[in-house]
Short mmCIF file of C-alpha atoms (C1' of nucleotides) in Angstrom, two decimals:
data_model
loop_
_atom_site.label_atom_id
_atom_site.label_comp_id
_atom_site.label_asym_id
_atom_site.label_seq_id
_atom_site.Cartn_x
_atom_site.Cartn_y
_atom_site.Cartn_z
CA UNK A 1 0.00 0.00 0.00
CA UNK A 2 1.30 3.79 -0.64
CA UNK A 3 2.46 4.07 2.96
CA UNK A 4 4.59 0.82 2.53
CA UNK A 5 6.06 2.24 -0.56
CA UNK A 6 6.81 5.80 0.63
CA UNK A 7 7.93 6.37 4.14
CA UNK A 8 11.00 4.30 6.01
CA UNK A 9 10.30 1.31 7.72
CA UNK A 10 10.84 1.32 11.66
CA UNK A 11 9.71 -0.97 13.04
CA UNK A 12 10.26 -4.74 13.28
CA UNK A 13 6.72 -5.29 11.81
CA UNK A 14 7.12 -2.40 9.46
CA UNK A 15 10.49 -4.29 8.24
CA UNK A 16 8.79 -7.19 7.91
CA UNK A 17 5.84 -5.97 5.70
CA UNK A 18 8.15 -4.14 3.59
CA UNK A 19 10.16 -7.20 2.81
CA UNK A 20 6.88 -9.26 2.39
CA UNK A 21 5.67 -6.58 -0.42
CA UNK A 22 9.19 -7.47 -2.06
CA UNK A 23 8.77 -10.90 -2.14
CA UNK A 24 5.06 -10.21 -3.49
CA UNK A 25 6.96 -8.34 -6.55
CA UNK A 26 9.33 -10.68 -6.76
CA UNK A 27 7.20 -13.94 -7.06
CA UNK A 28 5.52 -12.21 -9.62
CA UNK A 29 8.45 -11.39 -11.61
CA UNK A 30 9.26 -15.06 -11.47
CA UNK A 31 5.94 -15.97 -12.96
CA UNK A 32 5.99 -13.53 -15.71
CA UNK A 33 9.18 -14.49 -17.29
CA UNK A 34 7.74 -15.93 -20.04
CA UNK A 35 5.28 -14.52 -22.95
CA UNK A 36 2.27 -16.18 -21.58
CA UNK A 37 2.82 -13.65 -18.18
CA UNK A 38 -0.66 -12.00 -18.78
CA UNK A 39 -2.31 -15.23 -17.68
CA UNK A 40 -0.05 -15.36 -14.62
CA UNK A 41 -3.33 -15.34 -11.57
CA UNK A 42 -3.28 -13.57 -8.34
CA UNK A 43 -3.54 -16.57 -6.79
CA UNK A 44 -0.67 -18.29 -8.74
CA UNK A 45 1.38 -15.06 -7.63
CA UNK A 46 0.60 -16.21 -3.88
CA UNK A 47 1.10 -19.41 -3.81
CA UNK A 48 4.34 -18.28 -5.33
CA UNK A 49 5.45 -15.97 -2.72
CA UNK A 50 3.95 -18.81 -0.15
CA UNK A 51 0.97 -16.36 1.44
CA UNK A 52 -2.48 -16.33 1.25
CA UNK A 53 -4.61 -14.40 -2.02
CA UNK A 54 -5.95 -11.54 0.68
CA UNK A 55 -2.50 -10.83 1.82
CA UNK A 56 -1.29 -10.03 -1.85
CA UNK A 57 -4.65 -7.43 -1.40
CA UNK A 58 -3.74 -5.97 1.64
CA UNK A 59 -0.17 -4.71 -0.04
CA UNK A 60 -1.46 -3.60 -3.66
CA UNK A 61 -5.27 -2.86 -4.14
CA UNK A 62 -5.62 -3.97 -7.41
CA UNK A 63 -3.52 -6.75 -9.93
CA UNK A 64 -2.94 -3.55 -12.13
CA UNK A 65 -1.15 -1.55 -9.27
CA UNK A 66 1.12 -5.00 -9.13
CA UNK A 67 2.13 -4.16 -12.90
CA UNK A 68 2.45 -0.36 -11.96
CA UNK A 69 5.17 -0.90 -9.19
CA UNK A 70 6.97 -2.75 -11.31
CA UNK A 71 6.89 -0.98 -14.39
CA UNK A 72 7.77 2.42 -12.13
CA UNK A 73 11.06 0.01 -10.77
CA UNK A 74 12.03 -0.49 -14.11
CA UNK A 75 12.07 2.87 -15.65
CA UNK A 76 13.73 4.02 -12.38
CA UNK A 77 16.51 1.58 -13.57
CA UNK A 78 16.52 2.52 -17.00
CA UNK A 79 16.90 6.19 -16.21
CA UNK A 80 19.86 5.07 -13.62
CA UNK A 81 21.59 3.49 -16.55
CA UNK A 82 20.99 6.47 -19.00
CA UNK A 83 22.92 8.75 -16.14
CA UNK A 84 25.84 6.12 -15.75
CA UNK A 85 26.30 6.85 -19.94
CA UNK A 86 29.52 9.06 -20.74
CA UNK A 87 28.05 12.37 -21.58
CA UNK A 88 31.25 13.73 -22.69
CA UNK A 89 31.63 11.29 -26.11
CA UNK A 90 30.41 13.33 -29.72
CA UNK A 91 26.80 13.49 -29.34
CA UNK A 92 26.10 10.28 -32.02
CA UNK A 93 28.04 7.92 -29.88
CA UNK A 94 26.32 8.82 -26.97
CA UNK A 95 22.56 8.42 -28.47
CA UNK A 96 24.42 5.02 -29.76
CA UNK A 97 25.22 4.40 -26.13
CA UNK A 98 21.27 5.20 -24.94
CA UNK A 99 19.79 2.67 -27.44
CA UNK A 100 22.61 -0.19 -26.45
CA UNK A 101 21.59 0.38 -22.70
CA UNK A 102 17.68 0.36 -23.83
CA UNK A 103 18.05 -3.22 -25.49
CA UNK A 104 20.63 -5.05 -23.17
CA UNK A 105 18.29 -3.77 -19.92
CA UNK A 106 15.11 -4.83 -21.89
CA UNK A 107 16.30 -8.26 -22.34
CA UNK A 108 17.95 -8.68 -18.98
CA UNK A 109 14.96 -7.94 -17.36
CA UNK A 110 12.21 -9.43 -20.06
CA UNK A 111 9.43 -9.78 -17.07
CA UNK A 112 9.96 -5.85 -16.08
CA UNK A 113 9.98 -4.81 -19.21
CA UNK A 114 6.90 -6.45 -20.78
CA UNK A 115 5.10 -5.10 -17.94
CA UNK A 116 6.44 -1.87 -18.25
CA UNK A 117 5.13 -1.87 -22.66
CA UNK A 118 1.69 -3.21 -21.16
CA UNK A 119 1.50 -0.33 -18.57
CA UNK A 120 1.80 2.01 -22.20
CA UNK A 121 -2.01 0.71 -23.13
CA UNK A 122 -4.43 3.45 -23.15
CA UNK A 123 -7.28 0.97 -21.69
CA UNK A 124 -4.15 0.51 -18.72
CA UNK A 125 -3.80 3.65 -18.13
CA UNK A 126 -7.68 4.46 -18.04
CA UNK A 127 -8.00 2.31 -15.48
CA UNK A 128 -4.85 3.27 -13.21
CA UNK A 129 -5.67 5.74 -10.04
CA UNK A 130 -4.77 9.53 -10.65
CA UNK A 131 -1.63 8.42 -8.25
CA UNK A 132 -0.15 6.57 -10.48
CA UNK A 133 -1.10 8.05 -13.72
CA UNK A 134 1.16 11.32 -12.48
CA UNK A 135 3.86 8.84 -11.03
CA UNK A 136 4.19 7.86 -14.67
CA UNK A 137 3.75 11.06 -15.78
CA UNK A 138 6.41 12.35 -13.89
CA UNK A 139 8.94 9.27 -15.32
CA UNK A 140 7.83 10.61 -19.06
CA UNK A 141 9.23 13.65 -17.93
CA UNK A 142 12.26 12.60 -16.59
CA UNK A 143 12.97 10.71 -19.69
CA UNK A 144 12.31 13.89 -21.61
CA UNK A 145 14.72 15.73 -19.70
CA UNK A 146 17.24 13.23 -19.54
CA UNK A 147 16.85 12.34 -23.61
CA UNK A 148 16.61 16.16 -24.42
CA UNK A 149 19.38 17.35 -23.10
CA UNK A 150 21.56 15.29 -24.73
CA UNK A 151 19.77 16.04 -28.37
CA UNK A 152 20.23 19.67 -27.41
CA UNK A 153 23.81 19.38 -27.37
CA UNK A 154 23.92 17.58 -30.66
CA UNK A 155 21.76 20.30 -32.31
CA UNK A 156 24.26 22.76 -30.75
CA UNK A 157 27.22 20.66 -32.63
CA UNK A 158 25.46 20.07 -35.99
CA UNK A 159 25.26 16.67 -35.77
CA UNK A 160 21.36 16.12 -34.92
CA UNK A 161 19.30 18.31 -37.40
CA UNK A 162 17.35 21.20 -35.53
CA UNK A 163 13.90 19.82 -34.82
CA UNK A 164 12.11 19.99 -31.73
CA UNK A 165 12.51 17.17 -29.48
CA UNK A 166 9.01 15.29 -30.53
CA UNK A 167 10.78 15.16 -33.74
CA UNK A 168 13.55 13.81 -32.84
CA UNK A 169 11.94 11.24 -30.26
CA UNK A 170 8.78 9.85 -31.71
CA UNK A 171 10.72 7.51 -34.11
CA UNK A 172 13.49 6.26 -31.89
CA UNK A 173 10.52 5.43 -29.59
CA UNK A 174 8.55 3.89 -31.36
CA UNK A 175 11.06 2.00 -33.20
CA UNK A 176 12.63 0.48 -30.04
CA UNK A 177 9.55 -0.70 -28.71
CA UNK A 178 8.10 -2.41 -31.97
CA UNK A 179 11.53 -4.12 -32.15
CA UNK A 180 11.13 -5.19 -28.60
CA UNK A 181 7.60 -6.28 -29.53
CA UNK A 182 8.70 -8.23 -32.67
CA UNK A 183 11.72 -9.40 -30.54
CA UNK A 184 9.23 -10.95 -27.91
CA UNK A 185 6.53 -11.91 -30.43
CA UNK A 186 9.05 -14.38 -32.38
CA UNK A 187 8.98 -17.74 -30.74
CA UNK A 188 12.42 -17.22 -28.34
CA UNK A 189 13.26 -20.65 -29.35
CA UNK A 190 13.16 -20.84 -32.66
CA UNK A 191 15.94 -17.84 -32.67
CA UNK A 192 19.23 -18.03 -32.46
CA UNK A 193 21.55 -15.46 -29.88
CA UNK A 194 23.16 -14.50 -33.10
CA UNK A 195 20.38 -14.01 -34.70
CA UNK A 196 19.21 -11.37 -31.96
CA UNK A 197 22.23 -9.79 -31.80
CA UNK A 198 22.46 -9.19 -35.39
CA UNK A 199 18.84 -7.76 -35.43
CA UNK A 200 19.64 -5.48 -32.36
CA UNK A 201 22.83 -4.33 -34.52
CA UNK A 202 20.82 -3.56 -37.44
CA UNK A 203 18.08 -2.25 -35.60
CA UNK A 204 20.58 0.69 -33.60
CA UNK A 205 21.89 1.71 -37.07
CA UNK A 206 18.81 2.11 -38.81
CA UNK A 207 17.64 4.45 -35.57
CA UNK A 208 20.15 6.56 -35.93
CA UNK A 209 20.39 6.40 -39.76
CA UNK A 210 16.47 7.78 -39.02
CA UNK A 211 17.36 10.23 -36.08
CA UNK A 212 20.53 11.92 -38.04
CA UNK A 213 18.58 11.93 -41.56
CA UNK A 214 16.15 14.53 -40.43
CA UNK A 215 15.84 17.28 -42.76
CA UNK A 216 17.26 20.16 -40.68
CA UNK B 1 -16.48 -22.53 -38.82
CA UNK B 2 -13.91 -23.50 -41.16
CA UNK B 3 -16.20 -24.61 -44.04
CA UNK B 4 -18.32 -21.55 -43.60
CA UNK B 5 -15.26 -19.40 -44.60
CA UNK B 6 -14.25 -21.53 -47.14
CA UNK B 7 -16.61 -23.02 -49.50
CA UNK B 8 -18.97 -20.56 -51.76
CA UNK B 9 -22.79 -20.66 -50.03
CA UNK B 10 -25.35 -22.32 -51.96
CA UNK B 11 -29.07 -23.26 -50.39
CA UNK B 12 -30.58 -20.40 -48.58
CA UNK B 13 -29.66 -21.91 -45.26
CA UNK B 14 -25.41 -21.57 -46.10
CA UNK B 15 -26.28 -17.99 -47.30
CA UNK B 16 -28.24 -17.30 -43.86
CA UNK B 17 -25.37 -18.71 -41.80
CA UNK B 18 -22.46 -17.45 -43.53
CA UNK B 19 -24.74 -13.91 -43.67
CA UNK B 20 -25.10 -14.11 -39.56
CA UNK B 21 -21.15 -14.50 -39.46
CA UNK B 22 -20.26 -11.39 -40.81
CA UNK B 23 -23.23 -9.77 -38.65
CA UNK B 24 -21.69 -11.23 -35.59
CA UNK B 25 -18.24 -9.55 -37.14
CA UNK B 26 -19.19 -6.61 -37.92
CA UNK B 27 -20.80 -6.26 -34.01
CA UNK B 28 -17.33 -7.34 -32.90
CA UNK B 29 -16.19 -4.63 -34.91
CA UNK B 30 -18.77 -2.09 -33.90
CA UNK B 31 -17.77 -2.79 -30.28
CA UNK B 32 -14.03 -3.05 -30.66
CA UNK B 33 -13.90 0.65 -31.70
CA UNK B 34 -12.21 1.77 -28.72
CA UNK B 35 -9.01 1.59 -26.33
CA UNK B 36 -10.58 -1.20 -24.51
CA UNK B 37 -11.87 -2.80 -26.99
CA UNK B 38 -10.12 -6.36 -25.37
CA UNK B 39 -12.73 -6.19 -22.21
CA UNK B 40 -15.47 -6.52 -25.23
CA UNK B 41 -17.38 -9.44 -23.63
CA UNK B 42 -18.69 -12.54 -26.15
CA UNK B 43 -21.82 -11.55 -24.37
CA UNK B 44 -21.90 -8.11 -25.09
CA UNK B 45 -21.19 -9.11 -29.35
CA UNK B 46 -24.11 -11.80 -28.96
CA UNK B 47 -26.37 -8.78 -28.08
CA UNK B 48 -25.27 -6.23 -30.43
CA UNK B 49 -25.75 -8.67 -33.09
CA UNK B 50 -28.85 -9.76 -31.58
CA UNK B 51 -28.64 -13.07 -31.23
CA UNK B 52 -27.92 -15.73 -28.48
CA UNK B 53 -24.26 -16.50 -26.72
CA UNK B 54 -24.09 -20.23 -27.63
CA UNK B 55 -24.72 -19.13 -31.70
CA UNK B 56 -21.67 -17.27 -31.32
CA UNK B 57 -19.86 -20.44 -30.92
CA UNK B 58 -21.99 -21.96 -33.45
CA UNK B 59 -19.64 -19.75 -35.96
CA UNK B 60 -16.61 -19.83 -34.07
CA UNK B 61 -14.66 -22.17 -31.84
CA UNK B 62 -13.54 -18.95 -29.72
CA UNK B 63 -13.00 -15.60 -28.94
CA UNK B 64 -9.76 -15.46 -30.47
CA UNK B 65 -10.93 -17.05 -33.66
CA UNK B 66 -13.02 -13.89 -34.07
CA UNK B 67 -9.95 -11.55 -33.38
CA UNK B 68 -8.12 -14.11 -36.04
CA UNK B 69 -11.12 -13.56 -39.10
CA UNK B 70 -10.98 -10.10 -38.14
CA UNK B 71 -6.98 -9.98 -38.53
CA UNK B 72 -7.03 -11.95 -41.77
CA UNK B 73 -9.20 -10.21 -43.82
CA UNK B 74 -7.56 -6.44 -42.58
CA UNK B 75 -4.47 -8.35 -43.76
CA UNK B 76 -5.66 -9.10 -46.91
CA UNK B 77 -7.10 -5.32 -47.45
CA UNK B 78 -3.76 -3.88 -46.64
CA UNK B 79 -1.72 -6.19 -49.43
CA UNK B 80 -4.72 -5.07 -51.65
CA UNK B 81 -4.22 -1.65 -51.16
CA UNK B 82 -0.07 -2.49 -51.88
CA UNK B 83 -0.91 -4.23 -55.19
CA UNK B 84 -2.89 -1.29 -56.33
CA UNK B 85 0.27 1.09 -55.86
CA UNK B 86 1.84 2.38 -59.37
CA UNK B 87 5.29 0.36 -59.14
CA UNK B 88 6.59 2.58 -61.96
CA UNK B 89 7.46 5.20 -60.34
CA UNK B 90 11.32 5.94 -58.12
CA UNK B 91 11.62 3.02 -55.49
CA UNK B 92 11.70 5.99 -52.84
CA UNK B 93 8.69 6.95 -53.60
CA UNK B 94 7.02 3.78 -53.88
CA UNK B 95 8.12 3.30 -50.39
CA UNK B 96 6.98 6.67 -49.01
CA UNK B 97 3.17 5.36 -50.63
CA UNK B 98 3.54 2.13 -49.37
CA UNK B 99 4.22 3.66 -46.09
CA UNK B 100 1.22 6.28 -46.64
CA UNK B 101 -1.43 3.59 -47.41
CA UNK B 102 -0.66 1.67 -44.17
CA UNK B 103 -1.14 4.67 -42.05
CA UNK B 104 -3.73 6.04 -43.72
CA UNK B 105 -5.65 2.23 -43.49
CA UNK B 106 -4.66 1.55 -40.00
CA UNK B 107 -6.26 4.82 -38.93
CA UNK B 108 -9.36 4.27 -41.09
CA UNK B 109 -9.82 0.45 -39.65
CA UNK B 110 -9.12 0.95 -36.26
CA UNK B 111 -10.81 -1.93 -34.91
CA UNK B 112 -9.21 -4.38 -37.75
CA UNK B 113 -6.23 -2.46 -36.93
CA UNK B 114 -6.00 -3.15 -33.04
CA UNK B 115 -7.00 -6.70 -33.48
CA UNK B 116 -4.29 -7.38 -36.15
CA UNK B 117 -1.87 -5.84 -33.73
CA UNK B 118 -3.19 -7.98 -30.86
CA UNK B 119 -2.92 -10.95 -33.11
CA UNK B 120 0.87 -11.14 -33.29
CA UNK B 121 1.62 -11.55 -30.19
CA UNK B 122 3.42 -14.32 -28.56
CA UNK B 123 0.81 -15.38 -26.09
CA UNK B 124 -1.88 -15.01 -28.75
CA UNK B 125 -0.34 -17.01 -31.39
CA UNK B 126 0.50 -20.10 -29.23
CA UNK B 127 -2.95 -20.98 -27.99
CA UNK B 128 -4.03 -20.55 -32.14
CA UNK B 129 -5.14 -23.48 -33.65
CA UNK B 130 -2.53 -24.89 -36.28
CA UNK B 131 -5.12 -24.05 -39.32
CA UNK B 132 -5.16 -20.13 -38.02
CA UNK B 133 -1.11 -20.03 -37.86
CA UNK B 134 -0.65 -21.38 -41.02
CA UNK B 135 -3.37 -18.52 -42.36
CA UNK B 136 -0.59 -16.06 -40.78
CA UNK B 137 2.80 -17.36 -42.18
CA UNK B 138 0.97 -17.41 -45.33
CA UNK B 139 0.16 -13.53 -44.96
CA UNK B 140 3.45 -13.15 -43.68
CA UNK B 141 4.80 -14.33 -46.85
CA UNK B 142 2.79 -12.77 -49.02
CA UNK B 143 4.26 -9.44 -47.48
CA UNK B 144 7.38 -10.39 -47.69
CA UNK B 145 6.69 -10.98 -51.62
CA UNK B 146 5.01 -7.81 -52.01
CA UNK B 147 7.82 -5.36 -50.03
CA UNK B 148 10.74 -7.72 -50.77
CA UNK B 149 9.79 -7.24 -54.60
CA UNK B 150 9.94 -3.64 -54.66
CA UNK B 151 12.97 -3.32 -51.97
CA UNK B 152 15.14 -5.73 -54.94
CA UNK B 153 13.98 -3.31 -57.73
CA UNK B 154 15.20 -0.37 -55.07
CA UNK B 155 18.39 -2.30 -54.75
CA UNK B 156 19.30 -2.71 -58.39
CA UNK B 157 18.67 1.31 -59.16
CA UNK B 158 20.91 1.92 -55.79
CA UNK B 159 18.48 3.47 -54.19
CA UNK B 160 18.14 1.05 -51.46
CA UNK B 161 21.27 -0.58 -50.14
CA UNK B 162 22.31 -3.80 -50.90
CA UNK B 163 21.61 -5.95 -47.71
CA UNK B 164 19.34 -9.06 -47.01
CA UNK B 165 15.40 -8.46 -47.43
CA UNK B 166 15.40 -8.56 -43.30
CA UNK B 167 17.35 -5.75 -42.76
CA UNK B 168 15.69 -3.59 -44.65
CA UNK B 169 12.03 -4.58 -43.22
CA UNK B 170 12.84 -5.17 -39.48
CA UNK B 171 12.68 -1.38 -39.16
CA UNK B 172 10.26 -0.13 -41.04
CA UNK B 173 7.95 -2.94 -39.53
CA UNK B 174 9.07 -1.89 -36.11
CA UNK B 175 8.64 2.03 -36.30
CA UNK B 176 5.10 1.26 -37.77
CA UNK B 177 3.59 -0.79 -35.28
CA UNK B 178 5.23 1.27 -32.26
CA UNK B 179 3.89 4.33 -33.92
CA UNK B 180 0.60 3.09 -34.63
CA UNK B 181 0.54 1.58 -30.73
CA UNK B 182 1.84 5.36 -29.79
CA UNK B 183 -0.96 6.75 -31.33
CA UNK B 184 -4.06 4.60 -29.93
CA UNK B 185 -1.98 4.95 -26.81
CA UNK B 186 -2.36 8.93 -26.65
CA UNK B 187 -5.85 9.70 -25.08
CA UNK B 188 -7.33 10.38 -28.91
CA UNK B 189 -9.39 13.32 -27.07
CA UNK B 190 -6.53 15.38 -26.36
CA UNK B 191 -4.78 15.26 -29.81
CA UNK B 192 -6.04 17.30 -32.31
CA UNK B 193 -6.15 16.26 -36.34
CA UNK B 194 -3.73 17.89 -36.97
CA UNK B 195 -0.56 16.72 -34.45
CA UNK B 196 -1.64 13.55 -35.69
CA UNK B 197 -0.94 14.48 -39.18
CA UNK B 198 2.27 15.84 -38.06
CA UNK B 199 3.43 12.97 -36.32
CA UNK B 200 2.64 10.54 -39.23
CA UNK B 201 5.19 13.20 -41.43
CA UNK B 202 7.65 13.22 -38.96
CA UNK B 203 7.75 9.41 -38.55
CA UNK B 204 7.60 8.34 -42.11
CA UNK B 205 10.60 10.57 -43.05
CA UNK B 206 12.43 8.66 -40.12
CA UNK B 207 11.58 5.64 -41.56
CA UNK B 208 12.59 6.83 -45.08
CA UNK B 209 15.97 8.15 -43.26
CA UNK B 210 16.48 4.91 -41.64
CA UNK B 211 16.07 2.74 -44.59
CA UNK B 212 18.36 4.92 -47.19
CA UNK B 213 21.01 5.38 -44.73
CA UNK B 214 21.97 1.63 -44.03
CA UNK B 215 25.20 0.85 -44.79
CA UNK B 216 25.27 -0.51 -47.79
"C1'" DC C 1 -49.50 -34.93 -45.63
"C1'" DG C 2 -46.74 -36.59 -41.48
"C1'" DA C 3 -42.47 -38.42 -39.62
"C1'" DA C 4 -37.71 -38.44 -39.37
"C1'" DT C 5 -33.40 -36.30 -39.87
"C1'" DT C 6 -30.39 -32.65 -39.99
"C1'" DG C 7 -28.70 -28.32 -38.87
"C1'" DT C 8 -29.20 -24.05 -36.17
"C1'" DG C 9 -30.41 -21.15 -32.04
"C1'" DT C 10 -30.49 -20.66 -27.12
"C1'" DG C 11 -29.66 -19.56 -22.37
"C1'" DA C 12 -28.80 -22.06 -18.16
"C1'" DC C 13 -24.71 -24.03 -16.45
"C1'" DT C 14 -19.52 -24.76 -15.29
"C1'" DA C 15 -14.90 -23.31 -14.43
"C1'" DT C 16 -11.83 -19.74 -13.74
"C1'" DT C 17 -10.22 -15.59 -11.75
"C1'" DG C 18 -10.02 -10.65 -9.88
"C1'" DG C 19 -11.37 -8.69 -5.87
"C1'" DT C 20 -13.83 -8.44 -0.83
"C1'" DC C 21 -14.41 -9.23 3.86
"C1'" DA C 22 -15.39 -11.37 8.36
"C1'" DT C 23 -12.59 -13.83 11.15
"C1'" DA C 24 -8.21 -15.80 12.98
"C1'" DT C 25 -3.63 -14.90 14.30
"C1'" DT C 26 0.19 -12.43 15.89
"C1'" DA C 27 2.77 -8.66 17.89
"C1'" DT C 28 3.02 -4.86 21.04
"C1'" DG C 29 2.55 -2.61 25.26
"C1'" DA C 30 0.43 -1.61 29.81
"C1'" DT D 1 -1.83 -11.63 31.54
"C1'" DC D 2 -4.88 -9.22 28.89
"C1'" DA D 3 -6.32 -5.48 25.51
"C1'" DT D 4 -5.59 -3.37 21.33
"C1'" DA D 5 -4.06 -2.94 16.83
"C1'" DA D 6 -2.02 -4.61 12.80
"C1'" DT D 7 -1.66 -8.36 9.63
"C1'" DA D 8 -2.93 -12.91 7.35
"C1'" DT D 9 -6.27 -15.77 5.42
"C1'" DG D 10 -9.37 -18.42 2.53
"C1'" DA D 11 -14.33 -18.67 1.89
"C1'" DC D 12 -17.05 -15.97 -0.78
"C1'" DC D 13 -18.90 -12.82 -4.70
"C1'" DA D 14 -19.18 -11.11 -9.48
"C1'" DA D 15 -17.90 -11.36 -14.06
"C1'" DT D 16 -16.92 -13.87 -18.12
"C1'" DA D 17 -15.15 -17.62 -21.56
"C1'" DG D 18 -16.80 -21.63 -23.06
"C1'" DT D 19 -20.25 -26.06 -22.94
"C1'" DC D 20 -24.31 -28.51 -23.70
"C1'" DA D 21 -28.93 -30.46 -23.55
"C1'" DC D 22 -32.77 -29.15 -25.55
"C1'" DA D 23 -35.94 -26.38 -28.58
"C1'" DC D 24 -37.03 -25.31 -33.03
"C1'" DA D 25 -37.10 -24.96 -38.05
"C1'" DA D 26 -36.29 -26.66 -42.48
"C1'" DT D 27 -35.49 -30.23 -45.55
"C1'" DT D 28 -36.02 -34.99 -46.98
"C1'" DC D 29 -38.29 -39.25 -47.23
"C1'" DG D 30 -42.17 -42.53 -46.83
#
DNA sequence: CGAATTGTGTGACTATTGGTCATATTATGA
DNA sequence: TCATAATATGACCAATAGTCACACAATTCG
């Protein structure tokens, strides 16, 4: 619950219902690693983290807020990763850098990452308390601001045509997450580690092939 | 059911069931026009095509048999709407149509649109009966035919570089459907006609970008 | 014509699952 | 030790995908 998630535990029995909410998230991670996660049950998620259905309740009000928390984990990682990124390489590498972070987190962490897509549906979203809605608003931002800045400079050095940064974004976004799409849609078994790599590869250079071949 | 779809109608009882299939599809469709078009009950299609629950499953073995007719046949209007392209004119601007008429018919066919999306996922496609998969690869590879023919014509002129049909489609494909997912993911209500517009240009001459400026 | 057969329509029924809640259990503190 | 409060629980409820026994209509056959 949002207490849980906000304030330091104290006490002994605050401790422990903190870690129990972690162990919630974390059975439920362990269940969605695979495509079929959407059919993963509340009660599967339970039995999982050895408690009872009600108790999964009394820590997240609804199966969606479940998905939330972990989505909001995720893109606090991803955004950790974009700050570790050298800012001080020409502008291209850099962006080159962003979209190599993007994939290898995405496909360490497959479960939080499908979540996070799903938590992108507009019929999610519609359903999500005002809460979260502005929690995720406030990671768009963040993105934005981390994202921008670094275009900015590029526009500054000539290398990234002048465009505002909706421009610039829209089709690196959407690219990366139809190729994590198509990535997770093909049968993982019938494709080879080469195979990925090789469409990652190809995938990066046609994003920036896209991002620098802006008209100015 | 399969022969329904299959074999031509002939005594006025085929031509009333095969007529009451594409009423119950065309409720589907009637109720799918929306972000949440996936909590569109089989109950809810039964009504709005005004007849029972069980005579929905007279016509098909499941839910996701609708979402698969549904799929098909948008399928099949969007290669028809490729063949009637003029291949005669600069590969670069066949491309740049062939890009236009799939926006333009996603957005017009929403509900086809959302379901064909839906219907390439991994989950999705592994509890489809054999018959319905094969009915996709075959799709698949008429696509493949239909942009792999013009991309080799693109090639020879040296407009297109010179790499393997995958290369060149893997992006394109995946800047499409995370645009099109983008844009039924932005509340519709606040986005006016015209950003829409805008963000179809701005994507398209990414994708345009990205494809030309592969290595070759 | 009437009977039999075949195919179609139907909604009550089942199984599953997200979510609720009264009750049981446990921890804390006087 | 007992009272109070916080937490855990699974029986329960509501919704929904899918089933099925039966009703009904049309077509065929005697």
């Amino acid at each position: 619950m949002a207490n849980g998630r906000s304030m330091q535990p104290i006490t002994r029995k605050e401790r422990d219902f903190a870690r129990r909410e972690q162990e919630i998230l974390d059975a439920a991670l362990s269940l969605f690693n695979n495509p079929s996660w959407e059919q993963v049950t509340v009660d599967q998620i339970a039995k999982e983290a050895e408690i009872g259905k009600g108790t999964v309740y009394k820590h997240f009000s609804s199966k969606d807020e479940i998905y939330a928390c972990i989505a909001l984990e995720f893109h606090e990682r991803l955004l950790a990763n974009f700050k570790m990124i050298n800012h001080d390489q020409p502008v291209d590498q850099v962006m080159r850098e962003v979209i190599r972070h993007s994939f290898t987190l995405y496909l360490d962490c497959q479960a939080h990452a499908r979540v996070s897509l799903y938590c992108k549906r507009a019929d999610y979203v519609e359903r999500l308390s005002e809460v979260y809605q502005d929690k995720f608003d406030q990671v768009e931002k963040s993105f934005e601001a981390s994202i921008g800045s670094i275009l900015e400079t590029g526009i500054e050095q000539g290398v990234i045509p002048k465009r505002p940064y909706h421009h610039l974004i829209i089709g690196l976004e959407a690219t990366f997450e139809g190729a994590m799409s198509m990535i997770w849609n093909t049968d993982i078994s019938c494709r080879s580690q080469l195979e990925q790599d090789e469409f990652i590869t190809v995938i990066s250079e046609y994003m920036v092939a896209g991002l620098m071949g802006l008209r100015a």
